[in-house]
Coordinates of C-alpha atoms and ligand atoms in Angstrom, one line a residue:
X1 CA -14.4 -67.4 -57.2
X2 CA -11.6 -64.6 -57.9
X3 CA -10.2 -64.8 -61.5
X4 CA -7.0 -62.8 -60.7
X5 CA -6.1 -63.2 -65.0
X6 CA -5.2 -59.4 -66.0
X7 CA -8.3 -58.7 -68.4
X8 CA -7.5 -55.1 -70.0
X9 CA -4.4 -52.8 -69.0
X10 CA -4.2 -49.2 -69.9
X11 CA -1.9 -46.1 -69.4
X12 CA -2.3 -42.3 -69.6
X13 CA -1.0 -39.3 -69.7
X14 CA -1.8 -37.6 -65.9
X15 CA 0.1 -34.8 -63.9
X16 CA 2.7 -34.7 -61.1
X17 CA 3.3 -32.3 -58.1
X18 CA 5.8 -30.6 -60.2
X19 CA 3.4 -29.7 -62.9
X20 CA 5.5 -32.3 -65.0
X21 CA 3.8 -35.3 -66.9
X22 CA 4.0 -39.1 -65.5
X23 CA 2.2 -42.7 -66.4
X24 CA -0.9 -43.7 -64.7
X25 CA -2.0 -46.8 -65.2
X26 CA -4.9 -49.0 -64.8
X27 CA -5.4 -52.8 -64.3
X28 CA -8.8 -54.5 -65.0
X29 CA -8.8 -58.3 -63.8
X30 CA -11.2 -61.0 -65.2
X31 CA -12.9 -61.3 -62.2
X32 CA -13.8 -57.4 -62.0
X33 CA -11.3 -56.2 -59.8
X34 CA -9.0 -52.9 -60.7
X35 CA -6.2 -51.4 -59.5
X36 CA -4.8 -48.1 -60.5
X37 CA -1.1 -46.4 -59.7
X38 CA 0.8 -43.7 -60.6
X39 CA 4.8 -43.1 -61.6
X40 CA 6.1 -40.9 -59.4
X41 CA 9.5 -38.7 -60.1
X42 CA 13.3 -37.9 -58.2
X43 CA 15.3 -34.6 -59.3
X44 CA 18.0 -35.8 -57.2
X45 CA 18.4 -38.9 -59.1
X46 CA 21.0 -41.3 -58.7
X47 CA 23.3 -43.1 -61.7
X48 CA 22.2 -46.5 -61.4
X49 CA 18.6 -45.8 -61.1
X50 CA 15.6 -46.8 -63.9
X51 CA 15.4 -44.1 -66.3
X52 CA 12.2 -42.3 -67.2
X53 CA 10.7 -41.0 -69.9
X54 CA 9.1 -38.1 -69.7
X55 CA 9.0 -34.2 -70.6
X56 CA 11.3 -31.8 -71.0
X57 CA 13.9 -33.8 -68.9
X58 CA 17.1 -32.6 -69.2
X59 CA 18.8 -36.2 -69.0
X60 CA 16.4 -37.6 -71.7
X61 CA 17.0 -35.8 -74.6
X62 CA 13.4 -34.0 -75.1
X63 CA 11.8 -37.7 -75.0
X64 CA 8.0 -37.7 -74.3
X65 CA 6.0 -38.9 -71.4
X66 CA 4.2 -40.0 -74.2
X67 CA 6.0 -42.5 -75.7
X68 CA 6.2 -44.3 -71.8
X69 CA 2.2 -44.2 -72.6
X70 CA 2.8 -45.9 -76.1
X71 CA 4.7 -48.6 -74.5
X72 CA 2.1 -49.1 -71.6
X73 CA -0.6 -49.6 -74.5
X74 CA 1.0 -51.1 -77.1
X75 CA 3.7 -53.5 -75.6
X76 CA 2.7 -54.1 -71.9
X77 CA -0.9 -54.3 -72.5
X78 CA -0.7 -57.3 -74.8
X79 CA 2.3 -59.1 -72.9
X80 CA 0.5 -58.8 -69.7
X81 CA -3.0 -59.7 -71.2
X82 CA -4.6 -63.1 -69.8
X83 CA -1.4 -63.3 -67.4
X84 CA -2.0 -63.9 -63.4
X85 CA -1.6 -61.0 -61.4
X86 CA -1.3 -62.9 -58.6
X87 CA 2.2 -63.8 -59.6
X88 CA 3.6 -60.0 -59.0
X89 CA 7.3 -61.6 -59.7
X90 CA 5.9 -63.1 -63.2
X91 CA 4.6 -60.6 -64.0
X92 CA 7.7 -57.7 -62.7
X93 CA 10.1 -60.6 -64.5
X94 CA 8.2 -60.4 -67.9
X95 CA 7.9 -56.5 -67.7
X96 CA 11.9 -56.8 -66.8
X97 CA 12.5 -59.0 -70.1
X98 CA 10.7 -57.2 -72.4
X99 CA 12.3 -53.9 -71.7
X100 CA 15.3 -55.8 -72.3
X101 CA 17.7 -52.8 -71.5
X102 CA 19.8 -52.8 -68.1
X103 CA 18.1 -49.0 -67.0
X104 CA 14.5 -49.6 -68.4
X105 CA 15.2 -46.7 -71.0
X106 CA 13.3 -49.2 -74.1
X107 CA 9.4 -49.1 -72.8
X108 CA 10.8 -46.1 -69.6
X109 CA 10.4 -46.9 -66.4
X110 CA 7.8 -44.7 -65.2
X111 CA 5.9 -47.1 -67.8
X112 CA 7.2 -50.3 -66.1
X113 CA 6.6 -49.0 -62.1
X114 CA 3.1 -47.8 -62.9
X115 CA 2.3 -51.0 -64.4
X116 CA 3.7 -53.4 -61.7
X117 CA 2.8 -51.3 -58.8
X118 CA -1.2 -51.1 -60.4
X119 CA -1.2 -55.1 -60.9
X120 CA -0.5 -55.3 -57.1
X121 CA -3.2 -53.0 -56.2
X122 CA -5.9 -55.2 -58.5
X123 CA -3.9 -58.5 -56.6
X124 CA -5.7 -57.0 -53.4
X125 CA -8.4 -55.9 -54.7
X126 CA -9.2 -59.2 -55.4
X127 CA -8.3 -60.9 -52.5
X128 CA -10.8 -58.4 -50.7
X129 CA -7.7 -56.9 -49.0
X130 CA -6.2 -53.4 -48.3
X131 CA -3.1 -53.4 -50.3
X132 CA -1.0 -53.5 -46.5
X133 CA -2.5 -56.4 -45.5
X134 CA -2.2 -58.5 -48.8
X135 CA 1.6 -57.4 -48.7
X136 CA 2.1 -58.7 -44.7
X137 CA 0.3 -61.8 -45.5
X138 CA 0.0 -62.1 -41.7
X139 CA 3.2 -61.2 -40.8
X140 CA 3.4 -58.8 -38.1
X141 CA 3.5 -55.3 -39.2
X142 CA 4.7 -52.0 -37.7
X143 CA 3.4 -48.6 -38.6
X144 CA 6.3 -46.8 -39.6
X145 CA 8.0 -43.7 -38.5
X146 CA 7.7 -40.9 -40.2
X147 CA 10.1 -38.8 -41.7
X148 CA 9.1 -35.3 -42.0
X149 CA 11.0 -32.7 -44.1
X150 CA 10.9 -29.1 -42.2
X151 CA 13.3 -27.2 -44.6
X152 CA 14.2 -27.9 -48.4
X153 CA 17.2 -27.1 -50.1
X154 CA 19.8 -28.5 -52.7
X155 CA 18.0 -29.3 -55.9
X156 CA 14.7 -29.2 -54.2
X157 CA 15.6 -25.4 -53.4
X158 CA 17.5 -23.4 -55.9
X159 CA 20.8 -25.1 -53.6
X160 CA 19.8 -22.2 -51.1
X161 CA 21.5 -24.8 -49.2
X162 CA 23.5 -27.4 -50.0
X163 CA 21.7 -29.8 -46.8
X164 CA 18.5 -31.2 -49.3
X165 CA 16.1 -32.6 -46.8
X166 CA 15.8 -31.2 -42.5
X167 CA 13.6 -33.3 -41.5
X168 CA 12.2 -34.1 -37.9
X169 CA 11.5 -37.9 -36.5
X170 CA 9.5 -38.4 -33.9
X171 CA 10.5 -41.5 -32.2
X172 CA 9.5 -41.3 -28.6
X173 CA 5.7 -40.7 -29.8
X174 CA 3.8 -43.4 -28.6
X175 CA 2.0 -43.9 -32.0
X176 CA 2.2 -42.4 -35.6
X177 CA -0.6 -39.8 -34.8
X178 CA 1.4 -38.7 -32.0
X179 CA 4.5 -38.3 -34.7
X180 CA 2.3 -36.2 -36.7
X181 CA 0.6 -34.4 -34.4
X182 CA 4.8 -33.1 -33.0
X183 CA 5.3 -32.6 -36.6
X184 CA 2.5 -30.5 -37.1
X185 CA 3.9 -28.3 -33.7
X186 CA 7.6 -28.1 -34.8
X187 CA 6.8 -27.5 -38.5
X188 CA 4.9 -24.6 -37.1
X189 CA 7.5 -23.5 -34.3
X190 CA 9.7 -23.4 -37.8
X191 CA 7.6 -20.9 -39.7
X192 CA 7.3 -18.6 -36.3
X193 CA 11.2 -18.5 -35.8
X194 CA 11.9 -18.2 -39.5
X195 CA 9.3 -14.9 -39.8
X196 CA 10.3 -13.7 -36.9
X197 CA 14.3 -13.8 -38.2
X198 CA 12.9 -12.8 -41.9
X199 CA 14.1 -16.0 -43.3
X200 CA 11.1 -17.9 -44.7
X201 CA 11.1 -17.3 -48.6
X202 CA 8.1 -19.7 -49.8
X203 CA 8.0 -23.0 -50.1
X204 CA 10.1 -26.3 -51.7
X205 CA 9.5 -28.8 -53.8
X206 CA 8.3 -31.2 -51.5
X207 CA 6.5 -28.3 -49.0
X208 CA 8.9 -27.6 -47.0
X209 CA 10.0 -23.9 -46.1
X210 CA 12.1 -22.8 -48.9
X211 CA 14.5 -21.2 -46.5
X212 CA 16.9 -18.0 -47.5
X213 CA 19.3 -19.0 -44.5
X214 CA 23.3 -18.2 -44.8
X215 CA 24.3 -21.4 -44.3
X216 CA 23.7 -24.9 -43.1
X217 CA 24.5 -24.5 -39.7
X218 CA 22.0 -21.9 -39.2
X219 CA 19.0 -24.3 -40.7
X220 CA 20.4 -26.8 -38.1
X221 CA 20.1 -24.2 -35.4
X222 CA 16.8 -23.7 -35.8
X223 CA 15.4 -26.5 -36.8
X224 CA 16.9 -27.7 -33.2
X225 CA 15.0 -23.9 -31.5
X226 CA 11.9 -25.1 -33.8
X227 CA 12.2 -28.6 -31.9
X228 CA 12.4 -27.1 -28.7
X229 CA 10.6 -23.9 -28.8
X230 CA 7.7 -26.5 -29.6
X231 CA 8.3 -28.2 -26.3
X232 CA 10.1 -31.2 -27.2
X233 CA 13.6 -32.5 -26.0
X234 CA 16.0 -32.9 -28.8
X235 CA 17.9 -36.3 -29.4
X236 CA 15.6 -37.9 -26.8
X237 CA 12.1 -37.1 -28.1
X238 CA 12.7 -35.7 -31.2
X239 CA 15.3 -36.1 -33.6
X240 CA 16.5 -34.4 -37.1
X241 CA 17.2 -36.7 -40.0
X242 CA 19.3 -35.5 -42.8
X243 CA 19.5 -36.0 -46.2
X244 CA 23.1 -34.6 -47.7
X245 CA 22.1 -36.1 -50.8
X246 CA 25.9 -35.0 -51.6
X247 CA 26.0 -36.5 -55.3
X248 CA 23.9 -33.0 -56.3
X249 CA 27.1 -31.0 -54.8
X250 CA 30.2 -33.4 -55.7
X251 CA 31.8 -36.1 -57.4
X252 CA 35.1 -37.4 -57.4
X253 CA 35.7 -36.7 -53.5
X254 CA 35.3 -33.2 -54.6
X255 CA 32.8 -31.0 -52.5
X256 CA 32.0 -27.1 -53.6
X257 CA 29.7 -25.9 -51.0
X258 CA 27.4 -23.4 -52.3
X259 CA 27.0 -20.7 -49.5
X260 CA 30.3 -19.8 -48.5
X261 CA 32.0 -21.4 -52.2
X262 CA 34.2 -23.6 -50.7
X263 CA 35.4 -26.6 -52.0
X264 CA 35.7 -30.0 -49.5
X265 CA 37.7 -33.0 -49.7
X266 CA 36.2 -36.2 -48.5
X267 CA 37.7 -36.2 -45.0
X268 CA 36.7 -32.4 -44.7
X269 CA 33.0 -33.1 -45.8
X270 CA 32.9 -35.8 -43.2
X271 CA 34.4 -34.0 -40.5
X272 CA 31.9 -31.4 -41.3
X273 CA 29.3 -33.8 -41.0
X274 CA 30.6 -35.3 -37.8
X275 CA 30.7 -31.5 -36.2
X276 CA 27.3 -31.6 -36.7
X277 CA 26.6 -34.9 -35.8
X278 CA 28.4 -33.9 -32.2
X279 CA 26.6 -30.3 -31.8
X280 CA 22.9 -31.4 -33.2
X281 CA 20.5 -33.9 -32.5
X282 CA 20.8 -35.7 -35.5
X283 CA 20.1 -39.3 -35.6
X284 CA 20.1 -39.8 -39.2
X285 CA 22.3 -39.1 -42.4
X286 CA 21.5 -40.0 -45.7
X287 CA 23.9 -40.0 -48.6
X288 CA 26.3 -38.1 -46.1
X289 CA 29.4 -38.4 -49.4
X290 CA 28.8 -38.6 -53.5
X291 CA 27.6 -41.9 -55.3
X292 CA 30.5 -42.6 -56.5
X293 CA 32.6 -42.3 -53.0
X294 CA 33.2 -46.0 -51.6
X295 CA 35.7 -45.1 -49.2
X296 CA 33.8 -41.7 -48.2
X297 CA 30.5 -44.3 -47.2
X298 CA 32.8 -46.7 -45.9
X299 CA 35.2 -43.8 -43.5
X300 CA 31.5 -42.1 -42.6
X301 CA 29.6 -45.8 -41.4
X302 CA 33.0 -46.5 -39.6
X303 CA 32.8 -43.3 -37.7
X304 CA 28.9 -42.5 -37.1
X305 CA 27.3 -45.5 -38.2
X306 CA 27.4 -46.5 -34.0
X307 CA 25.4 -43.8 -33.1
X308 CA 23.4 -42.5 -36.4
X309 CA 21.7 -44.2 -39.1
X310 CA 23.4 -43.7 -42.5
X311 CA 21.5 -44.1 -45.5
X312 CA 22.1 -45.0 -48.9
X313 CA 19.7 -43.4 -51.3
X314 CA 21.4 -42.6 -54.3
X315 CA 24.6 -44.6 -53.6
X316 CA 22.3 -47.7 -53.2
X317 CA 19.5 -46.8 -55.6
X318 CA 17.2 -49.7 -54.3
X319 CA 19.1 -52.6 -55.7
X320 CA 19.9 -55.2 -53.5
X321 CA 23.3 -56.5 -54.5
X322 CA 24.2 -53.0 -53.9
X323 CA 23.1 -53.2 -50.1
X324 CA 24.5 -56.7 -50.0
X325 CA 27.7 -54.7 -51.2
X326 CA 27.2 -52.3 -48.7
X327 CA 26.8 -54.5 -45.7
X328 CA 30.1 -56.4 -46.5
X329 CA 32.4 -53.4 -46.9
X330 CA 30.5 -51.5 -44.1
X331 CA 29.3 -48.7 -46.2
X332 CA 25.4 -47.6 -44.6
X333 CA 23.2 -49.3 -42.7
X334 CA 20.2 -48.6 -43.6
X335 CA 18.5 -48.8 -47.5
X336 CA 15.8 -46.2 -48.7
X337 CA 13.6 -48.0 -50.7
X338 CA 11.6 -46.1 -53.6
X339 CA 10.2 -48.0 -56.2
X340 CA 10.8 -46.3 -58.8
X341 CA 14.3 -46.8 -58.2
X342 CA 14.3 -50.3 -58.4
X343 CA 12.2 -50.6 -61.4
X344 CA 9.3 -52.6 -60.1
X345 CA 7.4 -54.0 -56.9
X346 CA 9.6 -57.2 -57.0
X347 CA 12.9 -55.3 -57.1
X348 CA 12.3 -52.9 -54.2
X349 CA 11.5 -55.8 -51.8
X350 CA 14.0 -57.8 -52.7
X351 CA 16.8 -54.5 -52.2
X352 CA 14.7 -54.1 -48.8
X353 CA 14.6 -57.8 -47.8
X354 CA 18.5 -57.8 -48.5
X355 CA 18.3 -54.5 -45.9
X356 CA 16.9 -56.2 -43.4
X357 CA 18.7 -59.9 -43.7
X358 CA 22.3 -57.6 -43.4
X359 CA 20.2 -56.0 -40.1
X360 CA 19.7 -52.4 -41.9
X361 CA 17.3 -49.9 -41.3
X362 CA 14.5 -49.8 -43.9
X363 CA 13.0 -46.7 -44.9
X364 CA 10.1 -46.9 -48.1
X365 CA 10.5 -43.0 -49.6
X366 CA 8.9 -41.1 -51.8
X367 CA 10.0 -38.3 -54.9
X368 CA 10.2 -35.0 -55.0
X369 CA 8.0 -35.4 -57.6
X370 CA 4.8 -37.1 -56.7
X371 CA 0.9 -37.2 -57.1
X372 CA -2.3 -38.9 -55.2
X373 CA -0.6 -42.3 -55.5
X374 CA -0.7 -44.1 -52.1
X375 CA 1.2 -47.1 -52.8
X376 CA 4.2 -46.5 -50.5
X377 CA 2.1 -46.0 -47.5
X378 CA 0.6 -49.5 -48.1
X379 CA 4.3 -50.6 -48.5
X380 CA 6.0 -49.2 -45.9
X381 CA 3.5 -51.3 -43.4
X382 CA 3.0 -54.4 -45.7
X383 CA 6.6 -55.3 -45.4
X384 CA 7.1 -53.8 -42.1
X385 CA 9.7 -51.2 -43.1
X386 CA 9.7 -49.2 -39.8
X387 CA 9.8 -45.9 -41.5
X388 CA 8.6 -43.9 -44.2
X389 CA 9.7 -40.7 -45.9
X390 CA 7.3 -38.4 -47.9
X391 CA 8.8 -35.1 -47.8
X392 CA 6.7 -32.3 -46.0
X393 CA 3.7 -31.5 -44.1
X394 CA 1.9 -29.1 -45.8
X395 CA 1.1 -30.3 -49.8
X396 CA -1.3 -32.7 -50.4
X397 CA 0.4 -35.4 -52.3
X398 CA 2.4 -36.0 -49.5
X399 CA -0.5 -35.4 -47.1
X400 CA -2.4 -38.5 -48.9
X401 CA 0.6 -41.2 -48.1
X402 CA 0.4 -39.5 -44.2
X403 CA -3.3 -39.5 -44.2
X404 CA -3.3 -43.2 -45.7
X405 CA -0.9 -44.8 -42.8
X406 CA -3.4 -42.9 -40.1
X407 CA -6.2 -44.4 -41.6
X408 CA -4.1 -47.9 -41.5
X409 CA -3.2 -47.3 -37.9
X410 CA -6.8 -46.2 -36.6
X411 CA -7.7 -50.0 -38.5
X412 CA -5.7 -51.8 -36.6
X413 CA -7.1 -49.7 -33.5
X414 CA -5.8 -51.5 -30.5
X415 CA -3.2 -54.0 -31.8
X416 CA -1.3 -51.4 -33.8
X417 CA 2.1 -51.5 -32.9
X418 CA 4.5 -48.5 -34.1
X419 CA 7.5 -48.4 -35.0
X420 CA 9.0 -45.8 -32.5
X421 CA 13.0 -46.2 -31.5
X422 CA 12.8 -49.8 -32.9
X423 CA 13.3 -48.6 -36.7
X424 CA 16.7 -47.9 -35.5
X425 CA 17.7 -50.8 -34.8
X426 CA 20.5 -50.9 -37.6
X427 CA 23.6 -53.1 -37.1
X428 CA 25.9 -52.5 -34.4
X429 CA 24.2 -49.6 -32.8
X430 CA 25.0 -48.2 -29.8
X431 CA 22.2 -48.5 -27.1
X432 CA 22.1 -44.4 -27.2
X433 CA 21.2 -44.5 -30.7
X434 CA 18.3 -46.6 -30.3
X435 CA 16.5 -45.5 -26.9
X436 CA 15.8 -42.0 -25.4
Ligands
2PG501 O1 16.7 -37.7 -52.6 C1 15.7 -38.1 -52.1 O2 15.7 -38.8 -51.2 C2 14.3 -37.7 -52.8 C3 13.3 -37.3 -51.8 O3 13.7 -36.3 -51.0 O4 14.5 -36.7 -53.7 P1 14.4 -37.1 -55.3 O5 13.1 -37.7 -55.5 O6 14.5 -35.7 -56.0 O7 15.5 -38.0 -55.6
MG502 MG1 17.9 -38.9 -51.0

């Protein structure tokens, strides 16, 4: 007989890829099972998102990691204690309540995702079930597509520039070991060209080439060589997904570009955008205009949101009246999901569920800042998201979510089904968007 009753809960103090503190924390159920998970961190953060604490951040005032700790052992534990794990929106709703502020900033929520996210790994733990497969609850699931960051910039990268994710997606492989195994070509392809042309200058914070190109364009340009020069068609094997994340650059439909020190209106920016859009292979934008520009994600959707996905990262920051928002005024169509976002487990599926029911793409993401924590790999298949974005190739806490979903996929040997094209399958595409 399971006992899924939450027995002992405990947090501590462990470190992120950033050399930066975070929240671990561990879940110990009556009937022996554990689960364990670990708070990851954005730099690119947007406004409406859950507020950490932690270290040395800027936007909290010199309050400690430390205290998130404190609240993990000294509120959570007790509130939790004897509770059913089982009952992930009881328990998210409780850790919700007794925060009791609208942006987590009381108990920090790093403290509140580590907790919530570790109670669902002891749920399948004791249910005898990879974490996936508890979440599909035998659903159908896809293994998701992977987006893969090439080249860092923005805040990731000094702002060498202003573009903060190139990444590569692999659609026409035929499963997600295929997408890695072009990823692994083209990421390489990259570092050839960029030696070659003297422009490789270490690396990012999410692995990626830390690039000392002149401007945009040219990481375009050879990201598109890179896809090539490795042997792949562009736009109909291989594509290059964007994220603009804009808010780091603008506010106010005010856009100062970093490389050549201009500053862009809201029309220019897009037109900007939609040049590249025309001369690249791009099939996906995220946060192409600031947070706070309505009518920039509205004018953008209206204009490319036919033939390229456009997501909302920090404009939607995983909350799903925000999507529902979206979907009404036609501003995206597709959500990322990250969980720390949201706040907890319940939150980010119900922001994704609210994706999907307004027929947006899906897309579970990591943080810049991250760790060994594989939770997002199990979520992105669990609910079927179709893709999955972890940030580079080449540093290992992003190699353990890719390494997790092969693992996943190899399980489900033949009757794994991935995601391919049909993770684009956002509202109102055209058919060129979605097939090769
Ligand atoms: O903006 C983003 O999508 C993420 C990952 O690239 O960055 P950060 O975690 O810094 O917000
Ligand atoms: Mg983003």
């Amino acid at each position: 007989m399971t006992d899924a009753r939450i027995a002992k809960l405990h947090g501590r103090r462990v470190w992120d890829s950033r050399g930066r503190p975070t929240v671990e924390v561990e879940v110990h159920l009556a009937d022996g099972a554990t689960g364990r998970a670990i708070a990851p961190a954005g730099a690119s953060t947007g406004q409406g998102e859950a507020l950490d604490l932690r270290d040395g951040g800027s936007r909290f005032g010199g309050l400690d990691v430390q205290r998130a700790v404190g609240s993990v052992n000294r509120e959570i534990a007790p509130a939790l204690a004897g509770r059913d794990a089982g009952d992930q929106e009881a328990v998210d709703r409780l850790l919700v309540n007794l925060d009791g502020t609208p942006d987590r900033s009381r108990l920090g929520g790093n403290a509140i995702v580590a907790t919530s996210m570790a109670v669902l790994h002891a749920t399948a733990a004791s249910a005898g079930l990879p974490l996936w497969q508890h979440l599909a609850g035998g659903r159908p699931v896809r293994i998701p597509l992977p987006e893969i960051q090439i080249f860092g910039g923005g805040a990731h990268a000094d702002r060498r520039v202003d573009v903060q994710d190139f990444m590569v997606v692999c659609p026409a492989a035929r499963s997600f070991s295929e997408a890695l195994d072009w990823t692994a070509e083209i990421y390489r392809a990259a570092g050839t060209l960029m030696r070659k042309a003297g422009k490789a200058q270490g690396v990012a914070d999410e692995g990626g080439f830390w690039p000392a190109f002149d401007s945009n364009e040219e990481a375009l340009e050879m990201l598109t060589l890179a896809i090539e020069s490795a042997g792949f068609e562009p736009s109909s094997q291989v594509g290059i997904s964007l994220d603009v994340a804009a808010s780091q650059f603008g506010s106010g439909g005010q856009y100062t570009l970093a490389l050549d020190d201009r500053t862009l209106g809201t029309e220019a920016l897009i037109d900007m955008l939609g040049g590249w859009i025309e001369q690249y292979p791009i099939l996906s934008v995220e946060d192409p205009v600031g947070e706070d520009d309505h009518e920039g994600m509205m004018e953008f959707t209206r204009r490319y949101g036919r033939r390229c996905q456009v997501i909302g990262d920090d404009y939607l920051v995983t909350n799903a009246k925000r999507v529902e928002a979206a979907a009404t005024s036609g501003a995206a169509n597709a959500v990322l999901v990250k969980p720390n976002q949201a706040g907890t487990v319940t939150e980010s599926f119900q922001a994704l569920c609210a994706g999907k029911d307004a027929g947006f793409g899906t897309i579970v993401s990591a943080r810049s800042g991250e760790s060994e924590d594989v939770t997002i790999a199990h979520l992105s298949v669990g609910w079927d998201a179709g893709q999955l974005k972890v940030g580079s190739f080449t540093r290992s806490e992003r190699m353990a979510k890719w390494n997790e979903v092969l693992r996943i996929e190899e399980s489900l040997g033949e009757s794994a089904e991935f995601s391919g094209w049909s993770a684009f399958t956002f509202a109102g595409a055209e058919p060129s968007a979605t097939k090769p």
